[in-house]
PDB file of C-alpha atoms in Angstrom:
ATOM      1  CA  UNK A  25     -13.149 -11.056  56.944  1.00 56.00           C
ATOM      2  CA  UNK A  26     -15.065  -7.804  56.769  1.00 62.00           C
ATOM      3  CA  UNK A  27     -12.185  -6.486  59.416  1.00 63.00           C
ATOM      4  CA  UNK A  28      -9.529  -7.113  57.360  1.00 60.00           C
ATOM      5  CA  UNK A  29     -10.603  -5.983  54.320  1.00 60.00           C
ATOM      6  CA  UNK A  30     -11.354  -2.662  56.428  1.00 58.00           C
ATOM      7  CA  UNK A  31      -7.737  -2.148  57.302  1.00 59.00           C
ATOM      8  CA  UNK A  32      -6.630  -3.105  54.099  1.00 58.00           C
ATOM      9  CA  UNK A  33      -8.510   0.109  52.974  1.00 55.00           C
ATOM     10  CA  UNK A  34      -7.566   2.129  55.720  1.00 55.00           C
ATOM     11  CA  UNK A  35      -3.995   1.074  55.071  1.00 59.00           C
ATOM     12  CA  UNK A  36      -3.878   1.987  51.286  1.00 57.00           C
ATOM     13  CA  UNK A  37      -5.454   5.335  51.865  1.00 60.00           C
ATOM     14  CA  UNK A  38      -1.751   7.357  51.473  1.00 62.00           C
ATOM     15  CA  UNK A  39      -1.351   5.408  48.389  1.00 67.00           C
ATOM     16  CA  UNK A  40      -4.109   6.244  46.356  1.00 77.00           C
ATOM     17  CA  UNK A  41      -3.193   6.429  42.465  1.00 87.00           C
ATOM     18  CA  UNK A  42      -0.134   4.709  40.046  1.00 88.00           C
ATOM     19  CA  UNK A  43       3.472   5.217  40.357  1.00 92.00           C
ATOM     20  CA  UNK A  44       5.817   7.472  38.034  1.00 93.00           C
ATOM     21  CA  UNK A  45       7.232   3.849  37.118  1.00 94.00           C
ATOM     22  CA  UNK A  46       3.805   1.902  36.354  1.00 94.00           C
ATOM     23  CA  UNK A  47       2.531   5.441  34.033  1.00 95.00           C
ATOM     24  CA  UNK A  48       5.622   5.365  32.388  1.00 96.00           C
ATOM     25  CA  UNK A  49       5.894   1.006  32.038  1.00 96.00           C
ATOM     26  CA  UNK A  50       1.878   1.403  30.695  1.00 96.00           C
ATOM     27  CA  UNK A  51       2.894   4.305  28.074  1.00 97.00           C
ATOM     28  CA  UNK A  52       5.919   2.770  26.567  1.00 97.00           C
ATOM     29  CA  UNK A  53       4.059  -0.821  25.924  1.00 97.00           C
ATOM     30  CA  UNK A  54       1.263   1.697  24.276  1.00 97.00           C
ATOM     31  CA  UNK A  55       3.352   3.072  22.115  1.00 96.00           C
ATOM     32  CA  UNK A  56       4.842  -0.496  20.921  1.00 96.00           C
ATOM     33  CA  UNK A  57       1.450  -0.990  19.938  1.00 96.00           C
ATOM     34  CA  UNK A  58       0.315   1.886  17.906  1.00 95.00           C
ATOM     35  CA  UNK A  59       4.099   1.595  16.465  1.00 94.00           C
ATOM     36  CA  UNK A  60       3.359  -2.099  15.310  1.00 92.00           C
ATOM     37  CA  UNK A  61      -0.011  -0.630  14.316  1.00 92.00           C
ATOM     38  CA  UNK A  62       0.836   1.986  12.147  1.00 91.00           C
ATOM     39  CA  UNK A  63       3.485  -0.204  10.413  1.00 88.00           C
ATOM     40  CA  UNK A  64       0.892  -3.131   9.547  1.00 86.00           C
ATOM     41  CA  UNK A  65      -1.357  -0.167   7.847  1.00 85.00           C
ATOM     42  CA  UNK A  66       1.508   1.152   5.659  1.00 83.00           C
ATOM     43  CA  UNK A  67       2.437  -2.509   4.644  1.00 79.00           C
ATOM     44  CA  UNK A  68      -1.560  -3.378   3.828  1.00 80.00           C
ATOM     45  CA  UNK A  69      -1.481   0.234   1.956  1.00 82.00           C
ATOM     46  CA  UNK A  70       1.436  -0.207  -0.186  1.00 81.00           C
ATOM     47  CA  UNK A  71       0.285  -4.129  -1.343  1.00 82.00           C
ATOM     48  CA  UNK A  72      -3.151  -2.240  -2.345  1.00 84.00           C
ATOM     49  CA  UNK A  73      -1.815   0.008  -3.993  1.00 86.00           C
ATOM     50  CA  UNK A  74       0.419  -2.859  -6.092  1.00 86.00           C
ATOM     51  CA  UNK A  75      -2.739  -4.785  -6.656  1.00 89.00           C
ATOM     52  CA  UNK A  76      -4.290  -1.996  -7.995  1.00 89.00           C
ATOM     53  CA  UNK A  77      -1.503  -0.781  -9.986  1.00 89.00           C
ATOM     54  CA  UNK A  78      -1.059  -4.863 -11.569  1.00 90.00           C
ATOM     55  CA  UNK A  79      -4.715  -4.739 -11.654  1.00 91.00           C
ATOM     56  CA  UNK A  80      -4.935  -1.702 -13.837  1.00 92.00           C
ATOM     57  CA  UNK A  81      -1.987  -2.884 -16.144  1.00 90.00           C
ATOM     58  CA  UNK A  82      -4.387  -5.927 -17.156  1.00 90.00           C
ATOM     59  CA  UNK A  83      -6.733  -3.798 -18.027  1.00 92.00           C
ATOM     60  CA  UNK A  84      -4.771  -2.139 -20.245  1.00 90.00           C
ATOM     61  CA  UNK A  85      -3.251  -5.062 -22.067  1.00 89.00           C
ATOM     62  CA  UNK A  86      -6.844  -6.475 -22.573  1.00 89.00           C
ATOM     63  CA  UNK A  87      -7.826  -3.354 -24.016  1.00 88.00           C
ATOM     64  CA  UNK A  88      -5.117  -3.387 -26.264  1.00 85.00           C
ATOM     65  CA  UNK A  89      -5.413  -7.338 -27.073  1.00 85.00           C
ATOM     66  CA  UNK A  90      -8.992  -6.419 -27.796  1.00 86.00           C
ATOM     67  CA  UNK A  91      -8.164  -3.419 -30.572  1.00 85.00           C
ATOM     68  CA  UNK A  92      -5.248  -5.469 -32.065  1.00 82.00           C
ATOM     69  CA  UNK A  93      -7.770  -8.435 -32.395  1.00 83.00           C
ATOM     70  CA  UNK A  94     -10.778  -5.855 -33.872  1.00 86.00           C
ATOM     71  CA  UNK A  95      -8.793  -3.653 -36.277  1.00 83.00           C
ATOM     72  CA  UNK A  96      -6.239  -6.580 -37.720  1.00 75.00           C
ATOM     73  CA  UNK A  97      -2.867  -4.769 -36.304  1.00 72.00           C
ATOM     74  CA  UNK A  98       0.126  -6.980 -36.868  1.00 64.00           C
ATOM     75  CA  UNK A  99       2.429  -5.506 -33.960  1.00 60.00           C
ATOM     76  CA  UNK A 100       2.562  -2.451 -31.831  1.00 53.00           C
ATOM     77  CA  UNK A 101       5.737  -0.438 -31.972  1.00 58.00           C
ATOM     78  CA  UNK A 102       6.871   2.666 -29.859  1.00 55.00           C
ATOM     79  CA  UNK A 103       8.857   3.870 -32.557  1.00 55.00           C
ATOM     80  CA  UNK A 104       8.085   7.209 -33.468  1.00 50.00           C
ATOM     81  CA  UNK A 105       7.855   8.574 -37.265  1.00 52.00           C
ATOM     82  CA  UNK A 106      11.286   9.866 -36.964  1.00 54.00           C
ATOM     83  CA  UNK A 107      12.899   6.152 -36.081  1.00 55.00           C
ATOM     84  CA  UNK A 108      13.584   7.313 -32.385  1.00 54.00           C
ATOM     85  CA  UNK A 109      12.405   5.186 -29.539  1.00 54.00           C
ATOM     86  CA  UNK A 110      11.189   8.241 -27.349  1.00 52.00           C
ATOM     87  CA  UNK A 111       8.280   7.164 -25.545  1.00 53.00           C
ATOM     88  CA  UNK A 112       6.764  10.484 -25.336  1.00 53.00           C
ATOM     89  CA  UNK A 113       6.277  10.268 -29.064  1.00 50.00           C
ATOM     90  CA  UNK A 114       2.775   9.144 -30.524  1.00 53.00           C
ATOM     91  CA  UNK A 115       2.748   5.194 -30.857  1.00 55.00           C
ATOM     92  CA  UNK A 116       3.047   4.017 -34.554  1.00 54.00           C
ATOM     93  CA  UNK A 117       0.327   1.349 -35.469  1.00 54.00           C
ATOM     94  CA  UNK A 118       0.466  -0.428 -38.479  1.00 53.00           C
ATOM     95  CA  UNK A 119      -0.841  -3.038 -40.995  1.00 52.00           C
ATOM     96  CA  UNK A 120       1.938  -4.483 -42.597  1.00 54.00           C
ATOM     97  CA  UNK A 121       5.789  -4.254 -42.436  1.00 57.00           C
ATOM     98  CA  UNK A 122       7.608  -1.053 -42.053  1.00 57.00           C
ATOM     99  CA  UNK A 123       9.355   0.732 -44.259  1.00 62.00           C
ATOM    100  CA  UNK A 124      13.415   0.936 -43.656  1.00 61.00           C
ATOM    101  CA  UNK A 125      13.505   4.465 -43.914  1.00 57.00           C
TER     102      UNK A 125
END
């Protein structure tokens, strides 16, 4: 037994290291990997982001529930002064019905 695996040695001693083939077979099924990787980060990521986002949105709507509830606020409407429904105009609270000018 101790023989053979002697020649055995002997006879992979021109053969020491990998082939071009087995470098290359061991890279590509790497790069698969960190491919699928990268592409199960950017999918956790983008849901977190959503969550967060929805999250934030409740928030907000409690808030607002919370001042329409404290400071008796019949509705909320973004239409400004001026009757236009710009949203970068102020938001228009009030107590009772507006007027129809």
């Amino acid at each position: 037994m101790i023989r053979h695996f002697g020649r055995s040695l002997r006879s992979r001693k021109g053969q020491a290291g990998f082939t071009l083939i087995e470098l290359l077979v061991v890279v590509t099924i790497l790069g698969v990997l960190a491919a699928i990787v990268t592409l199960s980060l950017v999918g956790l990521t983008t849901n977190a982001q959503a969550k967060a986002c929805e999250q934030e949105y409740k928030t907000v709507q409690a808030g607002l529930d919370a001042y329409i509830a404290n400071n008796d606020v019949d509705t909320v409407s973004p239409t400004g002064v001026n009757g236009t429904s710009d949203m970068t105009s102020p938001v228009l609270l009030y107590n009772s019905a507006p007027s129809a000018t």
